[in-house]
Amino acid sequence: MSMEAFNHHAAITELQQKEEEVVDNHQRVHEFMEKSIQESRKLLNLANTVYCDQLAYAKACKSLFSTLAENASMMSGLLTEFETMLLQEEMASQAAHQY
């Protein structure tokens, strides 16, 4: 196997691994978001009660939305890495077919 073919195979393997990582993390974030919607509904219902502990409500909301933001940021970073790898592979593939 030529060095070029070996490098191409290694790049494809790395790309497949990154795709699996993205999909696995997307699944985990999706499941967290589903639970977060339920938690958010509970917090909204709590906020509408007469005897709501507003400090506890604010802390719980802040925690929930901070975690959502962290998950969104993590996914955005992974997707940026994946997009970069896809574009690099596309450019390498086009360059290989020009010869």
PDB file of C-alpha atoms in Angstrom, residues 7-95:
ATOM      1  CA  ASN A   7      -2.679   8.282   4.846  1.00  0.00           C
ATOM      2  CA  HIS A   8      -6.029   8.467   3.071  1.00  0.00           C
ATOM      3  CA  HIS A   9      -7.236   5.336   4.877  1.00  0.00           C
ATOM      4  CA  ALA A  10      -6.060   6.756   8.223  1.00  0.00           C
ATOM      5  CA  ALA A  11      -7.890  10.036   7.546  1.00  0.00           C
ATOM      6  CA  ILE A  12     -11.111   8.164   6.694  1.00  0.00           C
ATOM      7  CA  THR A  13     -10.827   6.102   9.884  1.00  0.00           C
ATOM      8  CA  GLU A  14     -10.294   9.259  11.946  1.00  0.00           C
ATOM      9  CA  LEU A  15     -13.285  10.885  10.246  1.00  0.00           C
ATOM     10  CA  GLN A  16     -15.474   7.865  11.019  1.00  0.00           C
ATOM     11  CA  GLN A  17     -14.398   7.947  14.668  1.00  0.00           C
ATOM     12  CA  LYS A  18     -15.229  11.658  14.900  1.00  0.00           C
ATOM     13  CA  GLU A  19     -18.635  10.999  13.320  1.00  0.00           C
ATOM     14  CA  GLU A  20     -19.355   8.320  15.942  1.00  0.00           C
ATOM     15  CA  GLU A  21     -18.278  10.719  18.697  1.00  0.00           C
ATOM     16  CA  VAL A  22     -20.564  13.450  17.332  1.00  0.00           C
ATOM     17  CA  VAL A  23     -23.568  11.128  17.028  1.00  0.00           C
ATOM     18  CA  ASP A  24     -23.012   9.591  20.483  1.00  0.00           C
ATOM     19  CA  ASN A  25     -22.736  13.019  22.086  1.00  0.00           C
ATOM     20  CA  HIS A  26     -25.762  14.267  20.152  1.00  0.00           C
ATOM     21  CA  GLN A  27     -27.752  11.353  21.584  1.00  0.00           C
ATOM     22  CA  ARG A  28     -26.650  12.176  25.138  1.00  0.00           C
ATOM     23  CA  VAL A  29     -27.406  15.887  24.693  1.00  0.00           C
ATOM     24  CA  HIS A  30     -30.799  15.064  23.184  1.00  0.00           C
ATOM     25  CA  GLU A  31     -31.685  12.861  26.153  1.00  0.00           C
ATOM     26  CA  PHE A  32     -30.532  15.582  28.536  1.00  0.00           C
ATOM     27  CA  MET A  33     -32.651  18.148  26.685  1.00  0.00           C
ATOM     28  CA  GLU A  34     -35.724  15.945  27.003  1.00  0.00           C
ATOM     29  CA  LYS A  35     -35.156  15.700  30.760  1.00  0.00           C
ATOM     30  CA  SER A  36     -34.446  19.427  30.896  1.00  0.00           C
ATOM     31  CA  ILE A  37     -37.804  20.239  29.335  1.00  0.00           C
ATOM     32  CA  GLN A  38     -39.518  18.249  32.080  1.00  0.00           C
ATOM     33  CA  GLU A  39     -37.418  19.961  34.761  1.00  0.00           C
ATOM     34  CA  SER A  40     -38.129  23.357  33.241  1.00  0.00           C
ATOM     35  CA  ARG A  41     -41.870  22.620  33.307  1.00  0.00           C
ATOM     36  CA  LYS A  42     -41.628  21.698  37.003  1.00  0.00           C
ATOM     37  CA  LEU A  43     -39.769  24.932  37.711  1.00  0.00           C
ATOM     38  CA  LEU A  44     -42.370  26.968  35.836  1.00  0.00           C
ATOM     39  CA  ASN A  45     -45.134  25.288  37.786  1.00  0.00           C
ATOM     40  CA  LEU A  46     -43.247  25.964  41.021  1.00  0.00           C
ATOM     41  CA  ALA A  47     -42.815  29.626  40.106  1.00  0.00           C
ATOM     42  CA  ASN A  48     -46.570  29.958  39.721  1.00  0.00           C
ATOM     43  CA  THR A  49     -47.307  28.732  43.243  1.00  0.00           C
ATOM     44  CA  VAL A  50     -48.092  31.120  46.082  1.00  0.00           C
ATOM     45  CA  TYR A  51     -45.361  29.848  48.391  1.00  0.00           C
ATOM     46  CA  CYS A  52     -42.533  29.562  45.853  1.00  0.00           C
ATOM     47  CA  ASP A  53     -39.038  29.833  47.312  1.00  0.00           C
ATOM     48  CA  GLN A  54     -37.770  32.346  44.776  1.00  0.00           C
ATOM     49  CA  LEU A  55     -34.109  31.887  45.686  1.00  0.00           C
ATOM     50  CA  ALA A  56     -34.333  28.110  45.245  1.00  0.00           C
ATOM     51  CA  TYR A  57     -36.226  28.668  41.977  1.00  0.00           C
ATOM     52  CA  ALA A  58     -33.545  31.067  40.683  1.00  0.00           C
ATOM     53  CA  LYS A  59     -30.697  28.720  41.649  1.00  0.00           C
ATOM     54  CA  ALA A  60     -32.381  25.708  40.034  1.00  0.00           C
ATOM     55  CA  CYS A  61     -33.083  27.658  36.830  1.00  0.00           C
ATOM     56  CA  LYS A  62     -29.535  28.974  36.699  1.00  0.00           C
ATOM     57  CA  SER A  63     -28.127  25.473  37.122  1.00  0.00           C
ATOM     58  CA  LEU A  64     -30.430  24.031  34.468  1.00  0.00           C
ATOM     59  CA  PHE A  65     -29.696  26.720  31.898  1.00  0.00           C
ATOM     60  CA  SER A  66     -25.961  26.725  32.631  1.00  0.00           C
ATOM     61  CA  THR A  67     -25.826  22.996  31.968  1.00  0.00           C
ATOM     62  CA  LEU A  68     -27.847  23.432  28.778  1.00  0.00           C
ATOM     63  CA  ALA A  69     -25.414  26.121  27.621  1.00  0.00           C
ATOM     64  CA  GLU A  70     -22.408  23.904  28.430  1.00  0.00           C
ATOM     65  CA  ASN A  71     -23.916  21.037  26.430  1.00  0.00           C
ATOM     66  CA  ALA A  72     -24.675  23.339  23.499  1.00  0.00           C
ATOM     67  CA  SER A  73     -21.139  24.733  23.561  1.00  0.00           C
ATOM     68  CA  MET A  74     -19.602  21.252  23.706  1.00  0.00           C
ATOM     69  CA  MET A  75     -21.721  20.075  20.761  1.00  0.00           C
ATOM     70  CA  SER A  76     -20.888  23.193  18.779  1.00  0.00           C
ATOM     71  CA  GLY A  77     -17.181  22.539  19.297  1.00  0.00           C
ATOM     72  CA  LEU A  78     -17.481  18.899  18.256  1.00  0.00           C
ATOM     73  CA  LEU A  79     -19.473  19.849  15.175  1.00  0.00           C
ATOM     74  CA  THR A  80     -16.910  22.488  14.216  1.00  0.00           C
ATOM     75  CA  GLU A  81     -14.148  19.857  14.469  1.00  0.00           C
ATOM     76  CA  PHE A  82     -16.226  17.424  12.402  1.00  0.00           C
ATOM     77  CA  GLU A  83     -16.978  20.050   9.738  1.00  0.00           C
ATOM     78  CA  THR A  84     -13.281  20.923   9.510  1.00  0.00           C
ATOM     79  CA  MET A  85     -12.358  17.270   9.086  1.00  0.00           C
ATOM     80  CA  LEU A  86     -15.038  16.811   6.413  1.00  0.00           C
ATOM     81  CA  LEU A  87     -13.811  19.846   4.479  1.00  0.00           C
ATOM     82  CA  GLN A  88     -10.187  18.683   4.710  1.00  0.00           C
ATOM     83  CA  GLU A  89     -11.160  15.239   3.455  1.00  0.00           C
ATOM     84  CA  GLU A  90     -13.140  16.766   0.590  1.00  0.00           C
ATOM     85  CA  MET A  91     -10.178  18.934  -0.436  1.00  0.00           C
ATOM     86  CA  ALA A  92      -7.785  15.975  -0.228  1.00  0.00           C
ATOM     87  CA  SER A  93     -10.153  13.849  -2.286  1.00  0.00           C
ATOM     88  CA  GLN A  94     -10.492  16.542  -4.943  1.00  0.00           C
ATOM     89  CA  ALA A  95      -6.714  17.020  -5.058  1.00  0.00           C
TER      90      ALA A  95
END
